[in-house]
Structures are given as C-alpha cells and as structure tokens.
mmCIF file of C-alpha atoms in Angstrom:
data_model
loop_
_atom_site.group_PDB
_atom_site.id
_atom_site.type_symbol
_atom_site.label_atom_id
_atom_site.label_comp_id
_atom_site.label_asym_id
_atom_site.label_seq_id
_atom_site.Cartn_x
_atom_site.Cartn_y
_atom_site.Cartn_z
ATOM 1 C CA UNK A 1 -0.110 -0.081 -0.051
ATOM 2 C CA UNK A 2 1.132 2.945 -1.144
ATOM 3 C CA UNK A 3 -0.621 5.588 -1.050
ATOM 4 C CA UNK A 4 -0.257 9.330 -0.045
ATOM 5 C CA UNK A 5 -0.289 9.234 4.246
ATOM 6 C CA UNK A 6 -3.452 10.987 4.289
ATOM 7 C CA UNK A 7 -5.324 9.673 1.653
ATOM 8 C CA UNK A 8 -7.913 7.561 2.007
ATOM 9 C CA UNK A 9 -7.002 7.848 5.734
ATOM 10 C CA UNK A 10 -6.634 11.202 6.673
ATOM 11 C CA UNK A 11 -5.029 12.629 9.469
ATOM 12 C CA UNK A 12 -3.782 11.907 11.870
ATOM 13 C CA UNK A 13 -1.091 10.932 10.159
ATOM 14 C CA UNK A 14 0.547 8.762 13.219
ATOM 15 C CA UNK A 15 3.872 6.458 13.367
ATOM 16 C CA UNK A 16 3.369 3.236 15.180
ATOM 17 C CA UNK A 17 4.333 4.286 18.074
ATOM 18 C CA UNK A 18 2.600 7.409 18.081
ATOM 19 C CA UNK A 19 -0.993 5.046 17.673
ATOM 20 C CA UNK A 20 0.734 2.584 19.931
ATOM 21 C CA UNK A 21 0.870 5.454 22.294
ATOM 22 C CA UNK A 22 -2.547 7.594 21.279
ATOM 23 C CA UNK A 23 -4.726 3.674 21.769
ATOM 24 C CA UNK A 24 -2.888 3.211 25.036
ATOM 25 C CA UNK A 25 -1.603 -0.382 23.473
ATOM 26 C CA UNK A 26 1.811 -0.948 22.332
ATOM 27 C CA UNK A 27 3.693 -1.137 19.233
ATOM 28 C CA UNK A 28 3.951 -4.380 19.727
ATOM 29 C CA UNK A 29 0.848 -5.584 19.694
ATOM 30 C CA UNK A 30 -0.155 -2.580 17.412
ATOM 31 C CA UNK A 31 2.526 -5.523 15.336
ATOM 32 C CA UNK A 32 0.442 -9.035 16.213
ATOM 33 C CA UNK A 33 -2.641 -7.392 14.955
ATOM 34 C CA UNK A 34 -1.905 -6.763 12.203
ATOM 35 C CA UNK A 35 -0.481 -9.939 10.969
ATOM 36 C CA UNK A 36 -3.424 -11.587 12.003
ATOM 37 C CA UNK A 37 -4.872 -9.047 10.219
ATOM 38 C CA UNK A 38 -7.019 -7.118 12.394
ATOM 39 C CA UNK A 39 -5.560 -3.850 11.008
ATOM 40 C CA UNK A 40 -4.680 -2.774 7.980
ATOM 41 C CA UNK A 41 -1.617 -2.073 6.678
ATOM 42 C CA UNK A 42 -0.362 1.388 7.530
ATOM 43 C CA UNK A 43 -0.165 4.121 4.688
ATOM 44 C CA UNK A 44 3.550 4.039 3.375
ATOM 45 C CA UNK A 45 5.411 7.791 2.640
ATOM 46 C CA UNK A 46 8.022 9.577 3.172
ATOM 47 C CA UNK A 47 11.863 6.872 4.113
ATOM 48 C CA UNK A 48 8.898 3.871 3.911
ATOM 49 C CA UNK A 49 7.926 4.590 7.055
ATOM 50 C CA UNK A 50 4.011 3.516 7.801
ATOM 51 C CA UNK A 51 1.636 5.786 8.655
ATOM 52 C CA UNK A 52 -1.905 5.040 10.301
ATOM 53 C CA UNK A 53 -5.060 7.373 11.091
ATOM 54 C CA UNK A 54 -8.897 6.609 12.160
ATOM 55 C CA UNK A 55 -9.732 4.177 11.619
ATOM 56 C CA UNK A 56 -7.078 2.016 12.593
ATOM 57 C CA UNK A 57 -7.607 3.968 15.940
ATOM 58 C CA UNK A 58 -11.683 2.571 15.608
ATOM 59 C CA UNK A 59 -10.215 -1.485 14.829
ATOM 60 C CA UNK A 60 -7.814 -0.524 18.343
ATOM 61 C CA UNK A 61 -11.357 1.047 20.189
ATOM 62 C CA UNK A 62 -13.015 -2.190 18.981
ATOM 63 C CA UNK A 63 -10.669 -5.014 19.659
ATOM 64 C CA UNK A 64 -10.463 -3.360 23.437
ATOM 65 C CA UNK A 65 -14.407 -3.266 24.255
ATOM 66 C CA UNK A 66 -14.365 -6.770 22.464
ATOM 67 C CA UNK A 67 -11.406 -7.973 24.607
ATOM 68 C CA UNK A 68 -14.346 -6.265 27.950
ATOM 69 C CA UNK A 69 -16.573 -8.140 26.872
ATOM 70 C CA UNK A 70 -14.519 -11.372 27.009
ATOM 71 C CA UNK A 71 -13.897 -12.759 24.226
ATOM 72 C CA UNK A 72 -10.738 -14.426 22.841
ATOM 73 C CA UNK A 73 -8.371 -14.053 20.045
ATOM 74 C CA UNK A 74 -10.185 -16.428 17.776
ATOM 75 C CA UNK A 75 -13.623 -15.336 17.877
ATOM 76 C CA UNK A 76 -11.963 -10.931 17.758
ATOM 77 C CA UNK A 77 -11.018 -12.823 14.764
ATOM 78 C CA UNK A 78 -13.803 -14.016 13.291
ATOM 79 C CA UNK A 79 -16.430 -11.036 13.942
ATOM 80 C CA UNK A 80 -14.200 -9.094 12.291
ATOM 81 C CA UNK A 81 -14.023 -10.944 10.054
ATOM 82 C CA UNK A 82 -18.074 -10.327 9.560
ATOM 83 C CA UNK A 83 -17.664 -7.574 9.127
ATOM 84 C CA UNK A 84 -18.870 -5.519 5.984
ATOM 85 C CA UNK A 85 -15.327 -3.759 3.443
ATOM 86 C CA UNK A 86 -14.965 -0.711 3.431
ATOM 87 C CA UNK A 87 -15.925 0.959 6.974
ATOM 88 C CA UNK A 88 -15.401 4.013 8.162
ATOM 89 C CA UNK A 89 -14.168 4.823 11.386
ATOM 90 C CA UNK A 90 -16.864 6.677 12.962
ATOM 91 C CA UNK A 91 -19.093 3.102 12.158
ATOM 92 C CA UNK A 92 -17.156 1.245 12.973
ATOM 93 C CA UNK A 93 -17.203 3.843 16.180
ATOM 94 C CA UNK A 94 -20.917 2.164 16.142
ATOM 95 C CA UNK A 95 -20.398 -1.400 16.046
ATOM 96 C CA UNK A 96 -18.415 -0.232 19.362
ATOM 97 C CA UNK A 97 -20.858 1.234 21.088
ATOM 98 C CA UNK A 98 -22.777 -0.937 20.043
ATOM 99 C CA UNK A 99 -20.113 -4.240 21.723
ATOM 100 C CA UNK A 100 -20.289 -2.046 24.506
ATOM 101 C CA UNK A 101 -23.864 -1.067 25.836
ATOM 102 C CA UNK A 102 -24.012 -5.248 25.778
ATOM 103 C CA UNK A 103 -22.025 -4.549 29.729
ATOM 104 C CA UNK A 104 -24.173 -4.576 33.014
ATOM 105 C CA UNK A 105 -23.564 -0.289 33.870
ATOM 106 C CA UNK A 106 -20.358 0.023 35.654
ATOM 107 C CA UNK A 107 -18.048 2.928 37.109
ATOM 108 C CA UNK A 108 -14.158 2.031 38.331
ATOM 109 C CA UNK A 109 -11.936 4.206 39.881
ATOM 110 C CA UNK A 110 -8.715 4.456 38.315
ATOM 111 C CA UNK A 111 -5.819 6.178 39.490
ATOM 112 C CA UNK A 112 -4.563 9.269 36.652
ATOM 113 C CA UNK A 113 -2.413 7.821 35.036
ATOM 114 C CA UNK A 114 -4.759 5.106 33.868
ATOM 115 C CA UNK A 115 -7.363 7.430 32.811
ATOM 116 C CA UNK A 116 -5.142 9.156 30.655
ATOM 117 C CA UNK A 117 -3.899 5.416 29.601
ATOM 118 C CA UNK A 118 -7.515 4.473 28.677
ATOM 119 C CA UNK A 119 -8.087 7.531 27.255
ATOM 120 C CA UNK A 120 -5.209 6.945 24.477
ATOM 121 C CA UNK A 121 -3.596 11.132 24.243
ATOM 122 C CA UNK A 122 -3.050 13.731 26.177
ATOM 123 C CA UNK A 123 -5.137 14.472 29.080
ATOM 124 C CA UNK A 124 -4.539 18.284 31.007
ATOM 125 C CA UNK A 125 -6.557 19.834 33.524
ATOM 126 C CA UNK A 126 -8.632 21.581 31.736
ATOM 127 C CA UNK A 127 -9.796 17.964 29.496
ATOM 128 C CA UNK A 128 -10.007 16.868 32.815
ATOM 129 C CA UNK A 129 -12.325 18.774 33.545
ATOM 130 C CA UNK A 130 -14.654 19.234 30.658
ATOM 131 C CA UNK A 131 -14.887 15.006 31.138
ATOM 132 C CA UNK A 132 -15.997 15.840 34.645
ATOM 133 C CA UNK A 133 -18.264 19.159 33.355
ATOM 134 C CA UNK A 134 -20.197 15.885 30.909
ATOM 135 C CA UNK A 135 -20.050 14.101 34.199
ATOM 136 C CA UNK A 136 -18.507 10.573 33.061
ATOM 137 C CA UNK A 137 -15.167 11.234 35.059
ATOM 138 C CA UNK A 138 -15.646 11.386 38.913
ATOM 139 C CA UNK A 139 -12.636 12.756 41.793
ATOM 140 C CA UNK A 140 -13.112 10.739 44.314
ATOM 141 C CA UNK A 141 -9.471 11.740 46.081
ATOM 142 C CA UNK A 142 -6.353 11.115 44.329
ATOM 143 C CA UNK A 143 -9.049 8.966 42.181
ATOM 144 C CA UNK A 144 -11.526 8.824 39.997
ATOM 145 C CA UNK A 145 -14.306 7.053 39.066
ATOM 146 C CA UNK A 146 -14.772 6.106 35.565
ATOM 147 C CA UNK A 147 -17.656 5.281 33.716
ATOM 148 C CA UNK A 148 -15.718 2.774 31.005
ATOM 149 C CA UNK A 149 -18.787 2.556 28.191
ATOM 150 C CA UNK A 150 -18.909 7.061 28.081
ATOM 151 C CA UNK A 151 -15.337 7.627 28.155
ATOM 152 C CA UNK A 152 -13.933 6.832 24.714
ATOM 153 C CA UNK A 153 -16.356 8.929 23.024
ATOM 154 C CA UNK A 154 -16.176 11.721 25.623
ATOM 155 C CA UNK A 155 -12.543 11.661 24.856
ATOM 156 C CA UNK A 156 -13.194 12.378 20.672
ATOM 157 C CA UNK A 157 -16.316 15.413 22.124
ATOM 158 C CA UNK A 158 -13.078 17.107 23.652
ATOM 159 C CA UNK A 159 -11.809 17.781 19.946
ATOM 160 C CA UNK A 160 -15.142 18.790 18.699
ATOM 161 C CA UNK A 161 -15.837 23.292 18.840
ATOM 162 C CA UNK A 162 -19.190 22.634 21.059
ATOM 163 C CA UNK A 163 -19.536 24.602 24.119
ATOM 164 C CA UNK A 164 -19.664 22.288 27.441
ATOM 165 C CA UNK A 165 -23.665 23.681 27.773
ATOM 166 C CA UNK A 166 -24.566 22.749 23.832
ATOM 167 C CA UNK A 167 -22.425 19.089 25.430
ATOM 168 C CA UNK A 168 -24.568 18.804 27.776
ATOM 169 C CA UNK A 169 -27.713 19.892 26.175
ATOM 170 C CA UNK A 170 -27.315 16.879 23.810
ATOM 171 C CA UNK A 171 -27.125 14.351 26.468
ATOM 172 C CA UNK A 172 -29.794 15.611 28.382
ATOM 173 C CA UNK A 173 -31.970 15.339 25.068
ATOM 174 C CA UNK A 174 -30.834 11.444 23.697
ATOM 175 C CA UNK A 175 -30.912 10.544 27.572
ATOM 176 C CA UNK A 176 -34.447 11.603 27.574
ATOM 177 C CA UNK A 177 -34.892 9.991 24.399
ATOM 178 C CA UNK A 178 -33.443 7.287 24.921
ATOM 179 C CA UNK A 179 -35.510 6.413 28.009
ATOM 180 C CA UNK A 180 -38.412 7.509 26.310
ATOM 181 C CA UNK A 181 -38.000 4.153 23.614
ATOM 182 C CA UNK A 182 -36.738 2.261 26.385
ATOM 183 C CA UNK A 183 -40.248 2.719 28.129
ATOM 184 C CA UNK A 184 -42.090 1.769 25.095
ATOM 185 C CA UNK A 185 -40.334 -0.794 24.598
ATOM 186 C CA UNK A 186 -40.642 -2.431 27.465
ATOM 187 C CA UNK A 187 -43.885 -2.214 27.169
ATOM 188 C CA UNK A 188 -44.442 -3.871 23.684
ATOM 189 C CA UNK A 189 -42.571 -6.462 24.999
ATOM 190 C CA UNK A 190 -43.832 -6.916 27.956
ATOM 191 C CA UNK A 191 -46.952 -8.993 26.497
ATOM 192 C CA UNK A 192 -45.128 -11.270 23.834
ATOM 193 C CA UNK A 193 -43.608 -12.216 27.265
ATOM 194 C CA UNK A 194 -45.839 -12.152 30.103
ATOM 195 C CA UNK A 195 -47.084 -16.218 29.834
ATOM 196 C CA UNK A 196 -43.787 -17.211 29.689
ATOM 197 C CA UNK A 197 -40.994 -18.976 32.465
ATOM 198 C CA UNK A 198 -38.419 -16.565 34.458
ATOM 199 C CA UNK A 199 -35.859 -18.155 31.804
ATOM 200 C CA UNK A 200 -37.214 -17.751 28.723
ATOM 201 C CA UNK A 201 -37.417 -14.084 29.535
ATOM 202 C CA UNK A 202 -33.816 -13.595 30.678
ATOM 203 C CA UNK A 203 -32.906 -15.282 27.608
ATOM 204 C CA UNK A 204 -35.180 -12.895 25.385
ATOM 205 C CA UNK A 205 -33.407 -10.280 27.066
ATOM 206 C CA UNK A 206 -30.067 -10.409 26.663
ATOM 207 C CA UNK A 207 -30.936 -11.979 22.760
ATOM 208 C CA UNK A 208 -32.144 -8.574 22.563
ATOM 209 C CA UNK A 209 -30.056 -6.452 24.185
ATOM 210 C CA UNK A 210 -27.975 -6.499 21.035
ATOM 211 C CA UNK A 211 -30.641 -6.612 18.237
ATOM 212 C CA UNK A 212 -32.337 -3.511 20.405
ATOM 213 C CA UNK A 213 -29.465 -0.934 20.185
ATOM 214 C CA UNK A 214 -27.851 -1.667 17.056
ATOM 215 C CA UNK A 215 -31.659 -1.236 15.412
ATOM 216 C CA UNK A 216 -31.504 1.796 17.396
ATOM 217 C CA UNK A 217 -28.956 3.463 16.319
ATOM 218 C CA UNK A 218 -28.907 3.151 12.710
ATOM 219 C CA UNK A 219 -31.987 4.376 13.126
ATOM 220 C CA UNK A 220 -30.791 7.575 14.795
ATOM 221 C CA UNK A 221 -27.908 8.038 12.168
ATOM 222 C CA UNK A 222 -30.674 7.330 9.128
ATOM 223 C CA UNK A 223 -32.531 10.717 10.881
ATOM 224 C CA UNK A 224 -29.717 12.134 12.185
ATOM 225 C CA UNK A 225 -28.027 12.300 8.368
ATOM 226 C CA UNK A 226 -31.435 13.353 7.285
ATOM 227 C CA UNK A 227 -31.997 16.117 8.542
ATOM 228 C CA UNK A 228 -28.596 17.245 8.523
ATOM 229 C CA UNK A 229 -28.877 16.522 4.418
ATOM 230 C CA UNK A 230 -31.804 18.852 4.862
ATOM 231 C CA UNK A 231 -30.391 21.380 7.621
ATOM 232 C CA UNK A 232 -27.433 22.019 5.160
ATOM 233 C CA UNK A 233 -29.435 22.080 2.096
ATOM 234 C CA UNK A 234 -31.861 25.094 3.065
ATOM 235 C CA UNK A 235 -28.614 26.703 4.954
ATOM 236 C CA UNK A 236 -27.279 26.857 1.163
ATOM 237 C CA UNK A 237 -30.258 28.077 -0.968
ATOM 238 C CA UNK A 238 -30.499 30.934 2.086
ATOM 239 C CA UNK A 239 -27.022 32.390 0.920
ATOM 240 C CA UNK A 240 -26.733 35.476 -1.523
ATOM 241 C CA UNK A 241 -26.583 34.610 -5.081
#
C-alpha cells in the first residue's frame, strides 16, 4: 500500500509509536494485530515509514472493547471478519458502541495515570475538567470514578468545537429520548413474554438487547443524516447569490 499518508486514512497520520500511545497499547501489540489481519496495513510515506489513521484507532478501540467482553482472539477475528468492507472510523465507532452496550452498567476507580492511558491520548487539567463536567469522570480523592462505556466517546468530544453547555444539552436530549424509547419498547415486549417462564424472559432480553441497540443506532444515524442534509440544503438556499 503506497498511497499518500493523508489520502485514504486522513488525519491524523501517526507513526506506529504514536498510534500505540494514542490507543493505550504497545507497538508490539499493534504489529501482532497487523500480522493477524485485525488491522489494515499502514500507508507507506516518505522514507518507507508507515502511517496510521482514524480507522486504525477505531479498530483498536473496538478490539479493546471486544476483549473487555471476554472474547478470545479467535472470536474477535471472526467478529471483525464478518464486518462489511470499507467501514469508516465512524462506522467502527458505532459497532464499538453496540458492543459496549452489552456490558452491565459499571463504574471503575482509576488513577490519574490509568485515566490518561484509557483515554488513549494526553489529557491536561482542562480536558479532565471537561470530562468531569460531562459527568463521565468524577474525582474520588486522588483517583477518579470512570464510566468505561462513555469514556472513549467523551474523549472524542474534547476535540469537537462545541461548548460544554451544548454537549450537556445534547446529552440531556439523548437521555430523555432513549428512556422514552426504552419504556415504549419494554411495554411492547412485555405482552409477548407475559406467559413465559423467567428463564425464557432473561434469555430473550439477553438476545434482544444488542439487536435493539443496533436498530436504534441505525435508525438514529439515518435520521441524523436526513436532518443534516435538510439543514445544509436550507442553508445553501439562504445564501445570497
């Protein structure tokens, strides 16, 4: 693969050392995943230096999440092998969000160093304050209480040019609508399982959760794209000729 380093993968163009640091893993692990086919090859730049981008970071985050779910390397290979080709890093982030939704709600206490490692990037005091404001990280003495399922998402939001007020308002909107959807779906399914045993109900719930989350994410993505397209089209029409 000899395309330009900023071509197919886009910014950031990272060396393997920078990629490992951003992903919170080791160079050896990155190379191992590459040999197993879990990561696409790097773009070869000047002086035959390999460069990595958003897709590699997203794949590493997905692999990490799958490992947190207890999947073996062979199972992870099968999972990634079933993904459609040509997925963007945004698509991979959606898959990671679905996988993360399988895990129970948990909080973990981590040190400042572990927080930065899990973030996969340097965090200054202002970054940590923003994560605290998002209610993803909570100070606990010299440590922090962290919601692992939201940390990666919140770290990505640090680079989004939105105010904390807008981010928190967006979170409120999403939370309220998610609770409403969950309530209506639970009412819908309740009638279907009313006559079943407790074991059947638990089995159905375990199978339905990832499917429902994937369906909600897909529907939301399509709706959001439609809204953005309508908004951008309206803005273009309003521009003076």
